[in-house]
Amino acid sequence: MATPMVTGDGLLVRLRPARPGFTLRELIAVADAAEICGNGIVEITARGNLQIRGLGAQTVPLLAAKIAEAGIDLAEGLAIETPPLAGLDRSEIADPLPLAAQLRAAVAEHQPPLTLAPKLSITVDGGGHLHLGGVTADIRLRAVCVGGKTLWLLALAGTEATTKRIALLDGVAVVPVVMHILKTLAAMGDSARARDIEDATLKAGLVSVAPVDAVEPVKLATNSVGIHELGADGHVLGLGLAFGQIRAQQLRTFLEALETLGATEIRLAPDHALIVLGMAPDRLAAAQALALGHGMRAFPGDPRNHIAACVGAGACASALIDTRATAQMLIAAAPSLFDGSLAVHVSGCAKGCAKPSASALTITTAPIGYGLVVNGPASASPNAYIEEKTIRSAMERLEALVQQRKRAGESARSCLTRLGAEVITAAVQQG
Ligand code: SF4
């Protein structure tokens, strides 16, 4: 089990299965353990990690015992992540699972053991529809096809949009090159991240088999929520936790019912989601209805797919607002803003746990109630301040502004981008 982290609400533990997914019985055991040992809430993070909060010094060993009792094999150490449908997605250029396993083995066997920054991560992506392009990582590997040959694009630090491309590698070269980078990081100290490595150090002796610019930028990942076809292997169902969390007992009853519909495996997915495997196509609609009944996101058009919120007041001692109630209020007050183009983030404090990167609109806390950040993260200085009692009408005015000024065929996001922070600020502060 990963080392617990100290939060404003006791200790927090992240659980990553060693295999690509959990069985339903394993996840039921995790839900029961969260109920007994934690605050009774199970969270799936924006990058698809499962986490339990509200643990104490005595309950962490109890949680570890319950996980072991349930026979759950957890991944330890350096996070080496693959997409949720790795090995199943027909649109993948290569199955990333064997390469990820080779990397894990190389890291585990290295002597002396490498001491690396605790948050260091590697993504190994086969290049399918449900890719990890929006997830930040220190070392990124993506399968690409160049001149009819499958190669791995090595890039460092950031998301697909912000990362620095380094080299195109043959499959056999990947493990030695990544191990060289990891050893370089270990030599730099236990807090060194990939962004800290100098280009000259990195590229010494590194040969790219083709120019990195030959690779097209990755398209936006398909929304995890909804039904995904796997060709001859049938269908899988993506479901999202509403605002990234669910009560442990609610998760238990949901999984028990899902079992009766034939589900066999759950894989965690980015954007606070999970993918259900094993169900026959004629059971998927029933599973979606079941998920909705348990407060989950089950359809691609659900406005909650586009709003990130941390656990907020009641679950985190640092939170100054009820983030989930605020998020629901935003959807009710300005439904047309959630046309799928706009990413909105509601944060209980400036830390921005639910989405550390920038969002088109971020609602955070401020001494008078709320702060609105346009195109920025929760840690940025707000563009506008809104009193608690006027937040709803401020959002209604923002929606009205977009409706009035939107051009034919324009999305809410394009319209807001065109209007700019000053016009947005004036609209929300008008009252
Ligand atoms: S962002 Fe939310 S969950 Fe994170 S510390 Fe602040 S209030 Fe707590």
PDB file of N, CA and C and ligand atoms in Angstrom, residues 53 310-312 316 318-319 347-349 351-353, ligand 1:
ATOM      1  N   ARG A  53      -9.844   8.645   2.423  1.00  0.00           N
ATOM      2  CA  ARG A  53      -9.425   9.703   3.349  1.00  0.00           C
ATOM      3  C   ARG A  53      -9.893   9.420   4.759  1.00  0.00           C
ATOM      4  N   CYS A 310     -13.462  19.115  -5.628  1.00  0.00           N
ATOM      5  CA  CYS A 310     -12.791  18.316  -4.593  1.00  0.00           C
ATOM      6  C   CYS A 310     -13.835  17.907  -3.550  1.00  0.00           C
ATOM      7  N   VAL A 311     -13.403  17.173  -2.529  1.00  0.00           N
ATOM      8  CA  VAL A 311     -14.367  16.640  -1.564  1.00  0.00           C
ATOM      9  C   VAL A 311     -15.073  17.746  -0.765  1.00  0.00           C
ATOM     10  N   GLY A 312     -14.387  18.856  -0.547  1.00  0.00           N
ATOM     11  CA  GLY A 312     -15.021  20.016   0.071  1.00  0.00           C
ATOM     12  C   GLY A 312     -15.334  19.891   1.552  1.00  0.00           C
ATOM     13  N   CYS A 316     -12.991  17.503   4.091  1.00  0.00           N
ATOM     14  CA  CYS A 316     -11.610  18.000   4.174  1.00  0.00           C
ATOM     15  C   CYS A 316     -11.619  19.246   5.060  1.00  0.00           C
ATOM     16  N   SER A 318      -9.577  21.596   5.268  1.00  0.00           N
ATOM     17  CA  SER A 318      -9.113  22.838   4.639  1.00  0.00           C
ATOM     18  C   SER A 318     -10.211  23.514   3.826  1.00  0.00           C
ATOM     19  N   ALA A 319     -11.317  22.805   3.595  1.00  0.00           N
ATOM     20  CA  ALA A 319     -12.350  23.340   2.693  1.00  0.00           C
ATOM     21  C   ALA A 319     -13.187  24.416   3.368  1.00  0.00           C
ATOM     22  N   SER A 347     -13.234  24.423  -6.263  1.00  0.00           N
ATOM     23  CA  SER A 347     -12.199  24.009  -5.313  1.00  0.00           C
ATOM     24  C   SER A 347     -12.481  24.566  -3.914  1.00  0.00           C
ATOM     25  N   GLY A 348     -12.329  23.707  -2.910  1.00  0.00           N
ATOM     26  CA  GLY A 348     -12.579  24.122  -1.527  1.00  0.00           C
ATOM     27  C   GLY A 348     -11.504  25.013  -0.952  1.00  0.00           C
ATOM     28  N   CYS A 349     -10.339  25.054  -1.583  1.00  0.00           N
ATOM     29  CA  CYS A 349      -9.271  25.991  -1.178  1.00  0.00           C
ATOM     30  C   CYS A 349      -8.323  26.156  -2.361  1.00  0.00           C
ATOM     31  N   LYS A 351      -5.544  24.999  -2.990  1.00  0.00           N
ATOM     32  CA  LYS A 351      -4.681  23.865  -3.365  1.00  0.00           C
ATOM     33  C   LYS A 351      -5.133  23.215  -4.680  1.00  0.00           C
ATOM     34  N   GLY A 352      -6.427  23.186  -4.908  1.00  0.00           N
ATOM     35  CA  GLY A 352      -6.929  22.672  -6.196  1.00  0.00           C
ATOM     36  C   GLY A 352      -6.717  21.193  -6.424  1.00  0.00           C
ATOM     37  N   CYS A 353      -6.957  20.369  -5.395  1.00  0.00           N
ATOM     38  CA  CYS A 353      -6.695  18.920  -5.519  1.00  0.00           C
ATOM     39  C   CYS A 353      -7.421  18.270  -6.693  1.00  0.00           C
TER      40      CYS A 353
HETATM   41  S1  SF4 B   1      -8.563  21.539  -2.695  1.00  0.00           S
HETATM   42 FE1  SF4 B   1     -10.298  20.656  -1.586  1.00  0.00          FE
HETATM   43  S2  SF4 B   1      -9.621  18.598  -0.967  1.00  0.00           S
HETATM   44 FE2  SF4 B   1      -7.787  19.744  -1.552  1.00  0.00          FE
HETATM   45  S3  SF4 B   1      -7.037  20.580   0.398  1.00  0.00           S
HETATM   46 FE3  SF4 B   1      -8.343  22.175  -0.561  1.00  0.00          FE
HETATM   47  S4  SF4 B   1     -10.383  21.851   0.294  1.00  0.00           S
HETATM   48 FE4  SF4 B   1      -9.182  19.974   0.735  1.00  0.00          FE
END
